[in-house]
Coordinates of C-alpha atoms and ligand atoms in Angstrom, one line a residue:
M1 CA -70.8 -191.3 179.6
E2 CA -72.8 -188.5 177.9
I3 CA -73.7 -185.0 179.6
Q4 CA -77.7 -184.9 178.3
D5 CA -80.4 -183.2 178.8
R6 CA -84.5 -184.5 178.3
Y7 CA -84.3 -183.0 175.0
G8 CA -81.2 -184.6 174.1
R9 CA -78.9 -181.6 174.4
S10 CA -75.5 -181.8 174.7
F11 CA -71.7 -179.8 174.8
K12 CA -70.2 -179.9 171.2
T13 CA -69.2 -176.4 171.2
L14 CA -67.1 -174.5 174.0
R15 CA -66.6 -170.2 173.9
V16 CA -64.1 -169.1 175.5
S17 CA -63.7 -166.1 177.2
L18 CA -60.1 -165.0 177.2
I19 CA -59.9 -161.8 178.2
N20 CA -62.1 -159.5 179.7
S21 CA -62.1 -156.3 177.8
C22 CA -61.8 -154.8 174.4
N23 CA -59.6 -152.5 172.1
L24 CA -62.9 -151.3 171.2
G25 CA -66.4 -150.6 172.5
C26 CA -69.8 -150.3 171.1
I27 CA -72.4 -148.3 171.4
Y28 CA -74.9 -152.0 172.0
C29 CA -71.7 -154.0 174.1
V30 CA -70.7 -151.5 176.3
H31 CA -72.0 -148.9 179.0
S32 CA -72.5 -146.1 177.9
S33 CA -71.5 -145.2 181.5
E34 CA -67.9 -146.7 181.1
Q35 CA -64.9 -144.3 180.1
K36 CA -63.2 -148.1 179.6
S37 CA -63.7 -150.8 177.6
T38 CA -63.5 -152.9 180.8
H39 CA -65.7 -155.4 183.2
T40 CA -63.9 -155.1 187.1
N41 CA -65.1 -158.6 188.4
P42 CA -64.3 -159.1 192.4
K43 CA -62.5 -162.0 191.7
Q44 CA -58.5 -163.1 189.5
P45 CA -58.9 -164.4 186.4
L46 CA -58.2 -167.9 185.6
D47 CA -54.2 -167.5 184.5
Y48 CA -52.8 -169.6 180.9
K49 CA -52.2 -173.2 183.2
E50 CA -56.2 -173.0 184.7
I51 CA -57.8 -171.6 180.9
V52 CA -56.0 -174.6 179.8
Y53 CA -57.1 -176.8 182.4
A54 CA -60.3 -176.1 182.4
I55 CA -59.9 -176.8 178.2
K56 CA -59.0 -180.4 179.0
N57 CA -61.2 -181.2 181.8
I58 CA -64.3 -180.1 179.3
H59 CA -62.9 -181.9 176.3
A60 CA -62.2 -184.8 178.7
L61 CA -66.0 -184.8 179.3
T62 CA -68.1 -184.0 176.9
N63 CA -65.9 -185.1 173.5
L64 CA -66.2 -181.8 172.4
K65 CA -66.0 -180.9 168.3
T66 CA -65.6 -177.0 169.0
I67 CA -63.7 -174.7 170.4
R68 CA -64.4 -171.0 169.5
L69 CA -62.0 -168.5 171.4
T70 CA -63.4 -165.1 172.1
G71 CA -63.4 -162.5 174.4
G72 CA -63.5 -159.6 175.1
E73 CA -61.7 -159.3 172.3
P74 CA -58.3 -162.1 172.4
T75 CA -55.9 -160.6 170.5
L76 CA -55.6 -158.6 173.6
Y77 CA -54.6 -162.0 175.1
K78 CA -50.3 -162.7 175.7
D79 CA -50.6 -166.2 174.9
L80 CA -53.6 -166.9 172.4
I81 CA -51.2 -168.5 170.1
S82 CA -50.0 -170.6 172.9
I83 CA -53.3 -171.7 173.6
V84 CA -54.3 -172.7 169.7
K85 CA -50.8 -174.7 170.1
E86 CA -52.6 -176.4 172.9
I87 CA -56.2 -177.1 172.2
K88 CA -54.7 -178.7 168.6
S89 CA -53.0 -181.3 170.7
L90 CA -56.1 -182.4 172.1
G91 CA -57.5 -183.0 168.9
V92 CA -60.3 -181.2 169.2
D93 CA -61.7 -181.1 165.7
N94 CA -62.7 -176.8 165.0
I95 CA -61.0 -174.7 167.0
K96 CA -62.2 -171.4 165.9
M97 CA -61.8 -167.4 166.9
T98 CA -64.4 -164.0 167.0
S99 CA -62.6 -161.0 167.1
N100 CA -63.2 -157.9 165.7
G101 CA -60.0 -158.5 163.4
Y102 CA -58.2 -154.9 164.7
L103 CA -54.6 -156.7 165.6
L104 CA -55.6 -159.5 163.7
K105 CA -53.2 -159.2 160.7
N106 CA -49.9 -159.5 162.2
L107 CA -50.9 -162.6 164.2
L108 CA -52.1 -164.6 160.8
P109 CA -49.7 -166.4 159.9
E110 CA -49.0 -167.4 164.0
L111 CA -52.3 -168.4 164.8
S112 CA -52.8 -170.0 161.0
K113 CA -49.3 -172.5 161.4
A114 CA -50.6 -172.9 165.0
G115 CA -53.9 -174.9 163.4
L116 CA -56.5 -172.0 163.8
T117 CA -59.1 -173.5 160.7
K118 CA -62.0 -170.2 160.8
I119 CA -62.4 -166.5 161.9
N120 CA -65.5 -164.4 162.7
I121 CA -64.8 -161.3 162.2
S122 CA -67.5 -158.5 163.0
L123 CA -67.9 -156.1 160.8
D124 CA -70.6 -153.8 161.2
T125 CA -69.9 -151.2 158.9
V126 CA -67.5 -150.9 155.6
D127 CA -67.7 -146.9 156.1
Q128 CA -65.6 -144.9 158.5
E129 CA -67.9 -142.4 160.0
N130 CA -70.3 -145.0 160.5
F131 CA -67.8 -147.2 162.3
N132 CA -66.4 -144.7 164.5
E133 CA -69.8 -143.5 165.6
I134 CA -70.8 -147.5 166.7
S135 CA -67.0 -148.1 168.4
G136 CA -65.8 -144.8 168.9
K137 CA -62.2 -145.7 166.7
K138 CA -60.8 -144.0 164.0
N139 CA -59.1 -147.2 161.4
L140 CA -61.2 -149.5 159.4
E141 CA -59.0 -150.2 157.2
R142 CA -56.9 -152.3 159.4
I143 CA -59.8 -154.9 159.5
L144 CA -60.5 -155.0 155.9
E145 CA -56.7 -155.2 155.5
A146 CA -57.3 -158.2 158.4
I147 CA -60.2 -159.7 156.0
D148 CA -57.6 -159.8 152.8
E149 CA -54.8 -161.4 154.5
A150 CA -56.7 -163.4 156.4
L151 CA -58.0 -165.2 153.0
K152 CA -54.5 -165.3 151.5
Y153 CA -53.3 -168.1 154.7
G154 CA -56.1 -170.2 153.7
I155 CA -57.8 -170.0 156.9
E156 CA -61.6 -169.3 157.0
I157 CA -63.6 -166.4 157.4
K158 CA -67.5 -165.1 157.9
I159 CA -68.5 -162.2 158.6
N160 CA -70.3 -161.3 161.2
A161 CA -72.8 -157.7 161.7
V162 CA -75.1 -155.9 164.2
I163 CA -77.0 -154.4 162.4
L164 CA -79.0 -151.6 164.6
K165 CA -81.9 -149.1 163.1
G166 CA -81.0 -145.5 162.4
I167 CA -76.9 -146.5 163.0
N168 CA -76.2 -148.9 160.1
D169 CA -79.3 -150.4 159.1
D170 CA -78.4 -148.7 155.8
Q171 CA -75.1 -151.0 155.5
I172 CA -76.7 -153.7 155.0
I173 CA -76.1 -153.7 151.6
P174 CA -72.7 -152.5 151.4
L175 CA -71.8 -155.1 153.7
L176 CA -73.3 -157.8 152.1
N177 CA -71.7 -156.6 148.8
F178 CA -68.2 -156.0 149.9
S179 CA -68.4 -160.4 151.3
K180 CA -70.1 -161.4 148.3
S181 CA -67.4 -159.6 146.4
R182 CA -65.2 -161.3 148.5
N183 CA -66.9 -164.5 148.2
I184 CA -66.9 -164.5 152.2
T185 CA -70.4 -165.6 153.5
I186 CA -71.6 -162.7 155.9
R187 CA -74.4 -162.9 159.1
F188 CA -76.3 -160.6 159.1
L189 CA -77.0 -160.5 163.8
E190 CA -80.5 -159.3 165.0
L191 CA -79.5 -157.8 168.5
M192 CA -79.9 -159.4 171.3
R193 CA -81.2 -158.1 175.1
M194 CA -78.2 -158.7 176.2
G195 CA -75.8 -157.3 179.2
P196 CA -76.3 -152.8 178.4
L197 CA -79.3 -153.7 176.5
H198 CA -81.5 -156.0 178.6
E199 CA -84.7 -154.7 179.8
T200 CA -83.7 -151.2 178.2
E201 CA -85.4 -149.2 176.1
D202 CA -82.7 -149.4 174.1
F203 CA -82.9 -152.6 173.2
Y204 CA -85.9 -151.1 170.8
K205 CA -85.1 -147.9 169.8
Y206 CA -82.3 -150.3 167.6
F207 CA -83.3 -153.8 167.2
V208 CA -84.0 -154.6 163.4
S209 CA -85.7 -158.0 162.8
E210 CA -84.3 -160.5 160.8
Q211 CA -87.4 -159.8 158.4
K212 CA -86.9 -156.2 158.1
I213 CA -82.6 -158.0 156.8
L214 CA -84.5 -160.1 154.2
N215 CA -86.6 -156.9 153.0
C216 CA -84.0 -155.0 152.6
I217 CA -81.5 -157.6 150.8
E218 CA -85.2 -158.8 148.8
S219 CA -85.1 -155.1 146.7
E220 CA -82.1 -156.0 145.4
Y221 CA -81.7 -159.7 145.2
S222 CA -83.8 -162.8 144.8
L223 CA -83.7 -165.1 147.5
T224 CA -84.0 -169.2 148.1
V225 CA -83.8 -170.7 151.9
I226 CA -81.3 -173.4 152.6
E227 CA -82.2 -175.7 155.4
R228 CA -81.2 -175.4 158.6
E229 CA -78.1 -177.2 159.5
A230 CA -78.6 -178.8 163.5
S231 CA -77.0 -177.0 166.5
A232 CA -76.5 -173.6 163.7
T233 CA -76.9 -169.9 165.1
A234 CA -77.8 -169.3 161.3
N235 CA -80.3 -169.3 159.0
Y236 CA -79.0 -169.4 155.1
W237 CA -80.3 -168.3 152.3
V238 CA -78.4 -167.8 148.4
T239 CA -79.3 -165.2 145.7
Q240 CA -80.1 -165.5 142.4
D241 CA -75.9 -165.5 141.9
G242 CA -75.2 -168.3 143.7
Y243 CA -74.5 -166.4 147.4
K244 CA -75.1 -168.0 150.5
F245 CA -75.6 -165.0 153.9
G246 CA -77.2 -165.5 156.8
I247 CA -79.0 -164.2 159.2
I248 CA -79.0 -165.1 163.3
A249 CA -82.1 -164.4 164.5
N250 CA -82.5 -165.2 168.4
E251 CA -85.7 -163.1 168.5
S252 CA -87.3 -163.9 166.1
S253 CA -86.2 -167.3 165.3
P254 CA -84.8 -169.0 168.3
F255 CA -82.7 -171.7 167.5
C256 CA -82.1 -172.7 171.0
N257 CA -84.5 -176.5 171.0
D258 CA -81.0 -177.8 169.7
C259 CA -78.3 -175.5 171.3
D260 CA -74.8 -177.5 172.0
R261 CA -73.3 -174.0 173.5
L262 CA -71.5 -174.7 176.6
R263 CA -69.8 -170.9 177.9
L264 CA -66.5 -170.8 179.9
D265 CA -65.6 -166.4 181.4
S266 CA -62.0 -165.4 181.6
F267 CA -62.9 -165.9 185.8
G268 CA -63.5 -169.2 185.4
N269 CA -67.3 -169.7 185.6
I270 CA -69.7 -171.5 182.7
Y271 CA -73.1 -170.9 181.7
G272 CA -75.3 -172.3 179.7
C273 CA -77.4 -170.7 178.0
L274 CA -77.6 -166.7 177.7
S275 CA -80.5 -166.2 179.4
N276 CA -79.6 -168.0 182.1
D277 CA -77.1 -164.6 184.2
S278 CA -76.1 -167.8 187.1
A279 CA -72.6 -168.1 187.1
I280 CA -71.9 -171.9 187.5
S281 CA -67.9 -171.4 189.3
I282 CA -65.8 -174.5 188.1
S283 CA -62.1 -173.5 188.9
D284 CA -62.5 -174.5 192.6
V285 CA -63.1 -177.9 190.9
L286 CA -61.3 -178.8 188.1
N287 CA -58.9 -181.9 189.7
D288 CA -63.0 -183.2 190.2
E289 CA -64.7 -185.1 188.2
I290 CA -67.9 -186.1 190.2
K291 CA -68.5 -182.1 191.7
L292 CA -67.1 -181.2 187.5
T293 CA -69.8 -183.2 186.4
E294 CA -72.0 -181.7 188.3
K295 CA -71.5 -178.4 187.6
L296 CA -71.6 -179.1 183.8
E297 CA -75.3 -180.4 184.0
E298 CA -76.2 -177.9 185.8
A299 CA -75.2 -175.6 183.6
L300 CA -77.5 -177.9 180.9
S301 CA -79.9 -177.8 183.0
H302 CA -80.7 -173.5 182.1
K303 CA -81.1 -173.8 178.4
Q304 CA -83.9 -172.6 177.1
E305 CA -86.9 -174.8 175.2
L306 CA -87.2 -172.5 172.8
K307 CA -87.5 -168.8 173.8
F308 CA -84.1 -166.5 174.1
T309 CA -84.6 -163.8 176.9
G310 CA -81.2 -162.4 176.8
S311 CA -80.0 -161.7 180.2
A312 CA -77.6 -158.6 182.1
I313 CA -73.9 -161.1 181.5
S314 CA -72.3 -158.6 179.7
M315 CA -71.1 -160.1 175.7
M316 CA -67.8 -157.6 176.5
A317 CA -67.3 -160.9 178.7
I318 CA -68.7 -163.4 177.9
G319 CA -68.1 -162.7 174.0
G320 CA -71.1 -163.8 172.2
Ligands
LIG1 N1 -64.6 -158.6 170.6 C1 -64.6 -160.0 169.7 C2 -65.2 -159.6 168.3 O1 -65.9 -158.3 168.5 O2 -65.9 -160.0 168.1 C3 -65.5 -160.9 170.6 C4 -66.5 -160.7 171.1 S1 -67.8 -159.6 170.4 C5 -68.6 -159.4 172.9 C6 -68.9 -161.7 170.2 C7 -69.9 -159.9 169.1 O3 -70.8 -160.4 169.8 C8 -69.8 -159.8 168.2 O4 -69.6 -159.7 166.6 C9 -70.1 -158.1 168.6 O5 -71.0 -158.0 167.8 C10 -71.4 -159.0 169.2 N2 -72.5 -158.1 170.3 C11 -72.3 -158.0 170.7 N3 -73.5 -157.1 171.6 C12 -74.3 -157.9 171.0 C13 -75.7 -157.7 171.7 N4 -76.3 -157.3 172.0 N5 -76.1 -158.1 170.7 C14 -76.1 -159.0 170.0 N6 -74.3 -158.9 169.1 C15 -73.5 -158.6 169.8

């Protein structure tokens, strides 16, 4: 029988963080005190076989519809292609990935052959200097090229852009136009009070609301709102010339009430909610259906009723 809470919520989407390090050091994601964008953890990360085993056993108990591979940066994970193949063999409908796109281009042929269906590419700016300011990296063109290349492989792409006051809020229209010209859906993200931004002044310093993002887009386009789909993370609008874009607004329009997401980190911990930082370790119970079910029920009980509060969980470790 399906694990459900009293609101009828269950887990249908599993986000798997394959690795807790990243090749970018985005200012809102990485602690300013961190030299390198790598998180330490006293535990050993799961090895390849353990990750596959965890995914299989969670799927057996929840009948997942979607598995999203994330990180850290999933393209840094050496067995990425094999994991996609393993998931494909489980018969899960949607195999997706979230990536910063920096190392993506050369992986596309194999990822597409292995069965990856969709990629969310994180792109906060189309301006090289601004990219350097946000991520600490040069060569923005690597990401832009990967986006165009992915389209050639018929992989569905979405762009995710976190908007930060005074940093890239002047990029809303350029990002929208970049995506529109390629007929790629972009979703603008409200900043989330996670990890280094949890309970800090910096969160308020950088936060840009859904309404402010909309006001900016409405200065160029007239918009019609689209009805929200169940369990969707984003609200969507369509421009007068038929282009659809979204805003993921955890703060302004929380979507907890029908959230179906479960997260597994690279150390074998599951999380039922980004607003609850209790790590539930499943690495020792993978062979035990009853105990694994109990852990999944515990994770489900962590879901909020309505309000996103954020937590100290690092997005670098959990992957968004
Ligand atoms: N490295 C991959 C990437 O860049 O897409 C996957 C992991 S990254 C943590 C996933 C997403 O989380 C990215 O789109 C990133 O911009 C977003 N993110 C990280 N910290 C965030 C925050 N505090 N608020 C909103 N989004 C955040």
